[in-house]
Amino acid sequence: MAIKPIQYEALLSVCTDHEGALELLKRHRPYLEAVPSMRRPEESLITLPLPNVRVRDAVHLNPHGAGMPPGAVVTLPCDVALLMCDPEWKIKTGVEIFVYIHRPQEDFSGLLMRWRHTQILIDRGYEWLLPQKYQHLLSDGTDRSHPLFVVFQETPRHILQGLQGAGLPTVVLPFGAEAEAAAGEEAPSGLEIGDIPELDDIDTSALESPDE
């Protein structure tokens, strides 16, 4: 069964909320332990869907193509960026997690290439374009960047096998046809990742340290 757009869009919207993002991190304990305060997730976790950064140096994703000049603003090819903050000092801790949700019609090479392109874009320094409410934070990027891949039960087996073979942290989310049936209904306020059908049965791959 192929992944449907509603699956991707619903999960993206859930992970945009700090409570949904925290529930996702609970499926991969090494990243959950990086959250400064579980009791104050709204002050400990910044979620940036389809985030933009400003690169400090010129960047070439394709050696044969035109490069991006210093200071260029680019949308990172991840789906959500999660930035950890100290709720007491109101500063970023330096831990940044890049979430990649398996998209409809996306194969293994395309999914993996999004992380590889992110590595190139942030390699020589960058700063986040933060929402107005976070303008007081230092926006500089960090060298402590970690990927998290999210795939569905319908994701082809070779994609999961490839991610695990590459040593990349991956979680599998069962997401049944119920989501499609609910697509036309108005979403309730405070939607959480636990509202996704069968999410309690989620399976997480063990990983000591993320791919470099």
Coordinates of N, CA and C in Angstrom, one line a residue:
M1 N 0.8 -1.2 0.0 CA 0.0 0.0 0.0 C 0.9 1.2 0.0
A2 N 0.6 2.2 -0.9 CA 1.4 3.4 -1.0 C 1.0 4.4 0.1
I3 N 2.0 5.2 0.4 CA 1.8 6.3 1.3 C 0.9 7.4 0.7
K4 N -0.1 7.9 1.4 CA -1.0 8.9 0.8 C -0.7 10.3 1.4
P5 N -0.9 11.3 0.6 CA -0.6 12.7 1.1 C -1.1 13.0 2.4
I6 N -2.3 12.5 2.8 CA -2.9 12.9 4.1 C -2.1 12.3 5.2
Q7 N -1.4 11.2 5.0 CA -0.5 10.7 6.1 C 0.6 11.6 6.3
Y8 N 1.3 12.0 5.3 CA 2.4 12.9 5.4 C 2.0 14.3 6.0
E9 N 0.9 14.9 5.5 CA 0.5 16.2 5.9 C 0.0 16.2 7.4
A10 N -0.7 15.1 7.8 CA -1.2 15.0 9.1 C 0.0 14.9 10.1
L11 N 0.9 14.1 9.8 CA 2.1 13.9 10.7 C 2.9 15.2 10.8
L12 N 3.1 15.9 9.6 CA 3.8 17.1 9.6 C 3.2 18.1 10.5
S13 N 1.9 18.2 10.5 CA 1.2 19.2 11.3 C 1.2 18.8 12.8
V14 N 1.2 17.6 13.1 CA 1.3 17.1 14.5 C 2.7 17.4 15.0
C15 N 3.7 17.2 14.3 CA 5.1 17.4 14.7 C 5.4 18.9 14.8
T16 N 4.7 19.7 14.2 CA 4.9 21.2 14.3 C 4.6 21.7 15.7
D17 N 3.6 21.0 16.4 CA 3.3 21.4 17.7 C 4.3 20.8 18.7
H18 N 4.7 21.6 19.7 CA 5.8 21.1 20.6 C 5.4 19.8 21.3
E19 N 4.1 19.7 21.7 CA 3.7 18.4 22.4 C 3.7 17.2 21.4
G20 N 3.4 17.4 20.2 CA 3.5 16.3 19.2 C 4.9 16.0 18.9
A21 N 5.8 17.0 18.9 CA 7.2 16.7 18.7 C 7.8 16.0 19.8
L22 N 7.4 16.3 21.0 CA 7.9 15.6 22.2 C 7.4 14.2 22.2
E23 N 6.2 13.9 21.8 CA 5.7 12.5 21.7 C 6.5 11.7 20.7
L24 N 6.9 12.4 19.6 CA 7.8 11.7 18.6 C 9.1 11.4 19.2
L25 N 9.7 12.3 19.9 CA 11.0 12.0 20.5 C 11.0 10.9 21.6
K26 N 9.8 10.7 22.2 CA 9.7 9.6 23.1 C 9.9 8.2 22.5
R27 N 9.8 8.2 21.1 CA 10.0 7.0 20.4 C 11.5 6.7 20.1
H28 N 12.3 7.7 20.4 CA 13.8 7.5 20.3 C 14.5 8.1 21.5
R29 N 14.7 7.3 22.5 CA 15.2 7.8 23.8 C 16.4 8.6 23.8
P30 N 17.5 8.3 23.0 CA 18.6 9.2 23.0 C 18.3 10.7 22.7
Y31 N 17.4 10.9 21.9 CA 17.0 12.3 21.6 C 16.1 12.9 22.7
L32 N 15.2 12.0 23.2 CA 14.3 12.5 24.3 C 15.2 13.0 25.5
E33 N 16.3 12.3 25.8 CA 17.1 12.7 26.9 C 17.8 14.1 26.7
A34 N 17.8 14.6 25.4 CA 18.4 15.9 25.1 C 17.4 17.1 25.5
V35 N 16.1 16.7 25.7 CA 15.1 17.8 26.0 C 15.4 18.3 27.4
P36 N 15.7 19.6 27.6 CA 16.1 20.2 28.9 C 15.1 19.9 30.0
S37 N 13.8 20.1 29.7 CA 12.8 20.0 30.8 C 11.5 19.3 30.2
M38 N 11.2 18.2 30.7 CA 10.0 17.5 30.3 C 8.8 18.2 30.8
R39 N 8.9 18.9 31.9 CA 7.7 19.6 32.5 C 7.4 20.9 31.8
R40 N 8.4 21.4 31.1 CA 8.2 22.7 30.4 C 8.5 22.5 28.9
P41 N 7.9 21.6 28.2 CA 8.2 21.4 26.8 C 8.1 22.6 25.9
E42 N 7.1 23.4 26.2 CA 6.8 24.6 25.4 C 8.0 25.6 25.4
E43 N 8.8 25.5 26.5 CA 9.9 26.4 26.6 C 11.2 25.7 26.3
S44 N 11.2 24.4 26.2 CA 12.4 23.6 26.0 C 12.6 23.1 24.5
L45 N 11.5 23.2 23.7 CA 11.6 22.7 22.4 C 11.0 23.7 21.4
I46 N 11.8 24.1 20.4 CA 11.3 25.0 19.4 C 11.1 24.1 18.1
T47 N 9.9 24.2 17.5 CA 9.7 23.4 16.3 C 9.6 24.3 15.1
L48 N 10.4 24.0 14.1 CA 10.4 24.8 12.9 C 10.1 24.0 11.7
P49 N 8.8 24.0 11.2 CA 8.4 23.2 10.0 C 9.0 23.8 8.8
L50 N 9.5 23.0 7.9 CA 10.1 23.4 6.6 C 11.0 24.7 6.9
P51 N 12.0 24.5 7.7 CA 12.8 25.7 8.2 C 13.7 26.4 7.1
N52 N 13.9 27.7 7.3 CA 14.9 28.4 6.5 C 16.1 28.7 7.3
V53 N 17.3 28.8 6.7 CA 18.5 29.2 7.3 C 19.2 30.1 6.4
R54 N 20.1 30.9 6.9 CA 21.0 31.8 6.1 C 22.4 31.2 6.2
V55 N 22.9 30.8 5.0 CA 24.3 30.2 5.0 C 25.3 31.3 5.0
R56 N 26.4 31.1 5.7 CA 27.5 32.1 5.9 C 28.4 32.1 4.7
D57 N 28.7 30.9 4.2 CA 29.7 30.8 3.0 C 28.9 30.3 1.8
A58 N 29.6 30.4 0.7 CA 29.0 29.9 -0.6 C 28.9 28.4 -0.5
V59 N 27.8 27.9 -1.0 CA 27.5 26.5 -1.0 C 27.2 26.0 -2.4
H60 N 27.7 24.8 -2.7 CA 27.4 24.1 -4.0 C 26.8 22.7 -3.7
L61 N 25.5 22.5 -3.9 CA 25.0 21.2 -3.8 C 25.4 20.3 -4.9
N62 N 25.5 21.0 -6.1 CA 25.9 20.2 -7.3 C 27.2 20.9 -7.9
P63 N 28.3 20.1 -7.9 CA 29.5 20.7 -8.4 C 29.4 21.3 -9.8
H64 N 28.5 20.9 -10.6 CA 28.3 21.4 -12.0 C 27.2 22.4 -12.1
G65 N 26.6 22.8 -11.0 CA 25.5 23.7 -11.0 C 25.9 25.0 -10.3
A66 N 25.0 26.0 -10.4 CA 25.3 27.3 -9.8 C 25.2 27.1 -8.3
G67 N 26.1 27.9 -7.6 CA 26.1 27.8 -6.1 C 25.3 28.9 -5.5
M68 N 25.2 28.8 -4.2 CA 24.5 29.8 -3.4 C 25.5 30.7 -2.8
P69 N 25.3 32.0 -2.9 CA 26.3 33.0 -2.4 C 26.3 33.1 -0.9
P70 N 27.3 33.6 -0.3 CA 27.3 33.9 1.1 C 26.1 34.7 1.5
G71 N 25.4 34.4 2.6 CA 24.3 35.2 3.0 C 23.0 34.7 2.4
A72 N 23.0 33.8 1.5 CA 21.8 33.3 0.9 C 20.8 32.6 1.9
V73 N 19.5 32.8 1.7 CA 18.5 32.1 2.5 C 18.0 30.9 1.8
V74 N 18.0 29.8 2.4 CA 17.6 28.5 1.8 C 16.7 27.8 2.7
T75 N 15.7 27.1 2.1 CA 14.9 26.2 2.9 C 15.5 24.8 3.0
L76 N 15.8 24.4 4.2 CA 16.4 23.1 4.4 C 15.5 22.0 3.9
P77 N 16.0 20.9 3.3 CA 15.2 19.8 2.8 C 14.7 18.9 3.9
C78 N 14.7 19.2 5.1 CA 14.1 18.4 6.2 C 12.6 18.9 6.3
D79 N 11.8 18.1 7.1 CA 10.4 18.5 7.3 C 10.2 19.4 8.5
V80 N 10.9 19.1 9.6 CA 10.8 19.8 10.8 C 12.2 19.9 11.4
A81 N 12.6 21.0 12.0 CA 13.8 21.1 12.8 C 13.4 21.3 14.2
L82 N 14.0 20.6 15.1 CA 13.7 20.7 16.6 C 14.9 21.3 17.3
L83 N 14.8 22.5 17.9 CA 15.9 23.1 18.6 C 15.6 23.1 20.1
M84 N 16.6 22.6 20.8 CA 16.5 22.5 22.3 C 16.9 23.8 22.9
C85 N 16.1 24.2 23.9 CA 16.4 25.5 24.7 C 16.4 25.2 26.2
D86 N 17.2 26.0 26.9 CA 17.2 25.9 28.3 C 16.1 26.9 28.8
P87 N 15.1 26.3 29.5 CA 13.9 27.2 29.9 C 14.3 28.2 30.9
E88 N 15.3 28.0 31.7 CA 15.7 28.9 32.7 C 16.5 30.1 32.1
W89 N 17.5 29.8 31.3 CA 18.4 30.8 30.8 C 17.9 31.4 29.4
K90 N 16.8 30.7 28.9 CA 16.3 31.2 27.6 C 17.3 31.3 26.5
I91 N 18.1 30.2 26.4 CA 19.1 30.1 25.4 C 19.1 28.7 24.7
K92 N 19.5 28.6 23.5 CA 19.6 27.4 22.8 C 20.7 26.5 23.4
T93 N 20.5 25.2 23.6 CA 21.5 24.3 24.2 C 22.5 23.9 23.2
G94 N 22.2 24.0 21.9 CA 23.2 23.5 20.9 C 22.8 22.2 20.2
V95 N 21.8 21.5 20.8 CA 21.3 20.3 20.2 C 20.2 20.6 19.2
E96 N 20.4 20.1 17.9 CA 19.4 20.4 16.9 C 19.1 19.0 16.2
I97 N 17.8 18.8 16.0 CA 17.4 17.5 15.4 C 16.6 17.8 14.1
F98 N 17.0 17.2 13.1 CA 16.4 17.4 11.8 C 15.5 16.2 11.5
V99 N 14.2 16.4 11.4 CA 13.2 15.3 11.1 C 12.9 15.2 9.7
Y100 N 13.0 13.9 9.2 CA 12.7 13.6 7.8 C 11.5 12.6 7.7
I101 N 10.4 13.1 7.3 CA 9.2 12.2 7.2 C 9.1 11.7 5.8
H102 N 9.0 10.4 5.7 CA 8.9 9.8 4.3 C 7.7 10.3 3.5
R103 N 8.0 10.9 2.4 CA 7.0 11.6 1.6 C 6.4 10.6 0.5
P104 N 5.1 10.9 0.1 CA 4.5 10.1 -0.9 C 5.4 10.0 -2.2
Q105 N 5.5 8.9 -2.8 CA 6.3 8.7 -4.0 C 7.8 8.8 -3.8
E106 N 8.3 9.0 -2.6 CA 9.7 9.2 -2.3 C 10.4 7.9 -2.1
D107 N 11.5 7.6 -2.9 CA 12.3 6.4 -2.7 C 13.4 6.6 -1.7
F108 N 14.2 5.5 -1.5 CA 15.3 5.6 -0.5 C 16.3 6.6 -0.8
S109 N 16.7 6.7 -2.1 CA 17.8 7.6 -2.5 C 17.3 9.1 -2.3
G110 N 16.1 9.4 -2.6 CA 15.6 10.7 -2.4 C 15.5 11.1 -0.9
L111 N 15.0 10.2 -0.1 CA 14.9 10.4 1.3 C 16.3 10.7 2.0
L112 N 17.2 9.8 1.6 CA 18.6 9.9 2.2 C 19.2 11.2 1.6
M113 N 19.0 11.5 0.4 CA 19.7 12.7 -0.2 C 19.2 14.0 0.5
R114 N 18.0 14.0 1.0 CA 17.6 15.2 1.7 C 18.5 15.5 3.0
W115 N 18.9 14.4 3.7 CA 19.8 14.6 4.8 C 21.2 14.9 4.3
R116 N 21.6 14.3 3.2 CA 23.0 14.6 2.7 C 23.0 16.1 2.3
H117 N 22.0 16.6 1.6 CA 22.0 18.0 1.2 C 22.0 18.9 2.4
T118 N 21.3 18.5 3.5 CA 21.2 19.3 4.7 C 22.6 19.4 5.3
Q119 N 23.4 18.3 5.3 CA 24.7 18.3 5.8 C 25.6 19.2 5.1
I120 N 25.5 19.3 3.7 CA 26.3 20.2 2.9 C 25.9 21.7 3.2
L121 N 24.6 22.0 3.3 CA 24.1 23.3 3.5 C 24.6 23.9 4.9
I122 N 24.6 23.1 5.9 CA 25.0 23.6 7.2 C 26.4 23.4 7.6
D123 N 27.2 22.9 6.7 CA 28.6 22.5 7.0 C 29.5 23.7 7.4
R124 N 29.3 24.8 6.7 CA 30.2 25.9 6.9 C 29.6 27.1 7.7
G125 N 28.6 26.8 8.5 CA 28.1 27.8 9.3 C 26.7 28.3 8.8
Y126 N 25.8 28.6 9.7 CA 24.5 29.0 9.3 C 23.8 29.7 10.4
E127 N 22.7 30.4 10.2 CA 21.9 30.9 11.3 C 20.4 30.7 10.9
W128 N 19.6 30.4 11.9 CA 18.2 30.1 11.7 C 17.4 31.4 11.5
L129 N 16.4 31.3 10.6 CA 15.4 32.4 10.5 C 14.3 32.0 11.4
L130 N 14.3 32.6 12.6 CA 13.4 32.2 13.7 C 12.1 33.0 13.7
P131 N 11.0 32.5 14.1 CA 9.7 33.3 14.3 C 9.9 34.4 15.2
Q132 N 9.1 35.4 15.1 CA 9.2 36.6 15.9 C 9.3 36.3 17.4
K133 N 8.5 35.3 17.9 CA 8.5 35.0 19.4 C 9.8 34.5 19.9
Y134 N 10.7 34.1 19.0 CA 12.0 33.6 19.4 C 13.2 34.5 18.9
Q135 N 12.9 35.7 18.6 CA 13.9 36.6 18.1 C 15.0 37.0 19.2
H136 N 14.6 36.7 20.4 CA 15.6 37.0 21.5 C 16.7 36.0 21.6
L137 N 16.5 34.8 21.0 CA 17.5 33.8 21.0 C 18.6 34.0 20.1
L138 N 19.8 33.5 20.4 CA 20.9 33.5 19.5 C 20.6 32.5 18.4
S139 N 20.6 33.0 17.2 CA 20.1 32.1 16.0 C 21.2 31.3 15.4
D140 N 22.5 31.4 15.8 CA 23.5 30.7 15.2 C 23.3 29.2 15.3
G141 N 23.7 28.5 14.2 CA 23.5 27.0 14.1 C 24.6 26.4 15.0
T142 N 24.6 25.1 15.0 CA 25.5 24.3 15.8 C 26.1 23.2 15.0
D143 N 27.2 22.6 15.5 CA 27.8 21.4 14.9 C 27.2 20.1 15.5
R144 N 26.3 20.2 16.4 CA 25.7 19.1 17.0 C 24.3 18.8 16.4
S145 N 24.3 18.4 15.1 CA 23.1 18.2 14.4 C 22.8 16.8 14.2
H146 N 21.6 16.3 14.4 CA 21.2 14.9 14.4 C 20.0 14.7 13.5
P147 N 20.0 13.7 12.7 CA 18.8 13.4 11.9 C 17.9 12.4 12.6
L148 N 16.6 12.5 12.3 CA 15.6 11.5 12.7 C 14.7 11.2 11.6
F149 N 14.6 9.9 11.1 CA 13.8 9.6 10.0 C 12.5 8.9 10.5
V150 N 11.4 9.3 9.9 CA 10.1 8.8 10.3 C 9.4 8.2 9.1
V151 N 9.2 6.9 9.2 CA 8.6 6.2 8.1 C 7.3 5.6 8.5
F152 N 6.4 5.1 7.6 CA 5.1 4.6 7.9 C 5.1 3.1 7.7
Q153 N 4.1 2.5 8.2 CA 3.9 1.0 8.1 C 3.9 0.7 6.6
E154 N 3.3 1.6 5.8 CA 3.2 1.3 4.3 C 4.5 1.6 3.6
T155 N 5.5 2.2 4.2 CA 6.8 2.5 3.6 C 7.4 1.2 3.1
P156 N 7.9 1.1 1.8 CA 8.5 -0.1 1.3 C 9.7 -0.6 2.2
R157 N 9.8 -1.9 2.4 CA 10.7 -2.5 3.3 C 12.2 -2.1 3.0
H158 N 12.5 -1.9 1.7 CA 13.9 -1.6 1.3 C 14.3 -0.2 1.8
I159 N 13.4 0.7 2.0 CA 13.7 2.0 2.5 C 14.1 1.9 4.0
L160 N 13.3 1.2 4.8 CA 13.6 1.0 6.2 C 15.0 0.2 6.3
Q161 N 15.2 -0.8 5.5 CA 16.4 -1.5 5.5 C 17.6 -0.6 5.2
G162 N 17.4 0.3 4.2 CA 18.5 1.1 3.9 C 18.9 2.1 4.9
L163 N 17.9 2.7 5.6 CA 18.1 3.6 6.7 C 18.8 3.0 7.9
Q164 N 18.4 1.8 8.2 CA 19.0 1.1 9.3 C 20.4 0.6 8.9
G165 N 20.6 0.3 7.7 CA 21.9 -0.1 7.2 C 22.9 1.1 7.2
A166 N 22.4 2.3 7.0 CA 23.2 3.5 7.1 C 23.4 4.0 8.5
G167 N 22.9 3.3 9.5 CA 23.0 3.7 10.8 C 22.3 5.0 11.2
L168 N 21.2 5.2 10.6 CA 20.4 6.4 10.8 C 19.2 6.1 11.8
P169 N 19.0 7.0 12.8 CA 17.9 6.8 13.7 C 16.5 6.8 12.9
T170 N 15.7 5.8 13.1 CA 14.5 5.7 12.4 C 13.4 5.2 13.3
V171 N 12.2 5.8 13.2 CA 11.0 5.3 13.8 C 9.9 4.9 12.8
V172 N 9.1 3.9 13.1 CA 8.1 3.4 12.2 C 6.7 3.8 12.8
L173 N 5.9 4.5 12.1 CA 4.6 4.9 12.6 C 3.5 4.1 11.9
P174 N 2.8 3.2 12.5 CA 1.6 2.7 11.9 C 0.6 3.8 11.7
F175 N 0.1 3.9 10.5 CA -0.9 4.9 10.2 C -1.9 4.3 9.3
G176 N -3.1 3.9 9.8 CA -4.0 3.1 9.0 C -4.9 4.0 8.1
A177 N -5.8 3.3 7.4 CA -6.7 4.0 6.5 C -7.7 4.9 7.2
E178 N -7.7 4.8 8.6 CA -8.6 5.6 9.3 C -8.3 7.1 9.1
A179 N -7.0 7.4 8.9 CA -6.6 8.8 8.6 C -7.2 9.4 7.4
E180 N -7.3 8.5 6.4 CA -7.9 9.0 5.1 C -9.4 9.3 5.3
A181 N -10.1 8.4 6.1 CA -11.5 8.6 6.4 C -11.7 9.9 7.2
A182 N -10.8 10.2 8.0 CA -10.9 11.4 8.8 C -10.4 12.7 8.2
A183 N -9.9 12.6 7.0 CA -9.3 13.7 6.3 C -10.3 14.9 6.1
G184 N -11.6 14.5 5.8 CA -12.6 15.5 5.6 C -13.2 16.1 6.8
E185 N -12.8 15.6 8.0 CA -13.4 16.1 9.2 C -12.5 17.2 9.8
E186 N -13.2 18.1 10.5 CA -12.4 19.2 11.2 C -11.5 18.7 12.3
A187 N -10.2 19.0 12.2 CA -9.3 18.5 13.2 C -9.6 19.2 14.6
P188 N -9.6 18.4 15.7 CA -9.9 19.0 17.0 C -8.7 19.8 17.4
S189 N -8.9 20.8 18.3 CA -7.8 21.6 18.8 C -6.9 20.7 19.7
G190 N -5.6 21.0 19.8 CA -4.7 20.3 20.6 C -4.5 18.9 20.1
L191 N -4.5 18.7 18.8 CA -4.2 17.4 18.2 C -2.8 17.0 18.6
E192 N -2.6 15.7 19.1 CA -1.4 15.2 19.5 C -1.0 14.0 18.7
I193 N 0.3 13.6 18.7 CA 0.7 12.5 17.9 C 0.0 11.2 18.4
G194 N -0.4 11.2 19.6 CA -1.2 10.0 20.1 C -2.5 9.9 19.5
D195 N -3.0 10.9 18.8 CA -4.3 10.8 18.1 C -4.2 10.0 16.8
I196 N -3.0 9.8 16.3 CA -2.8 9.0 15.1 C -3.1 7.5 15.4
P197 N -3.9 6.9 14.6 CA -4.3 5.5 14.9 C -3.1 4.6 15.1
E198 N -3.2 3.7 16.1 CA -2.3 2.7 16.4 C -0.9 3.2 16.8
L199 N -0.8 4.5 17.1 CA 0.5 5.0 17.4 C 1.2 4.4 18.6
D200 N 0.3 3.9 19.5 CA 0.8 3.3 20.8 C 1.7 2.1 20.5
D201 N 1.5 1.5 19.3 CA 2.2 0.3 18.9 C 3.5 0.6 18.2
I202 N 3.9 1.9 18.2 CA 5.1 2.3 17.4 C 6.3 1.5 17.8
D203 N 7.1 1.2 16.8 CA 8.4 0.5 17.0 C 9.6 1.4 16.7
T204 N 10.6 1.4 17.5 CA 11.7 2.3 17.3 C 13.0 1.5 17.1
S205 N 13.8 1.9 16.2 CA 15.1 1.2 16.0 C 16.1 1.8 17.0
A206 N 16.9 0.9 17.6 CA 17.9 1.3 18.5 C 19.1 1.9 17.8
L207 N 19.7 3.0 18.4 CA 20.9 3.6 17.8 C 21.7 4.3 18.9
E208 N 23.0 3.9 18.9 CA 23.8 4.5 19.9 C 24.2 5.9 19.6
S209 N 24.6 6.2 18.3 CA 25.0 7.5 17.9 C 24.6 7.7 16.5
P210 N 24.1 8.9 16.2 CA 23.6 9.2 14.8 C 24.7 9.2 13.8
D211 N 24.3 9.0 12.5 CA 25.3 9.0 11.4 C 25.9 10.4 11.3
E212 N 27.2 10.4 11.0 CA 27.9 11.7 10.9 C 27.9 12.0 9.4

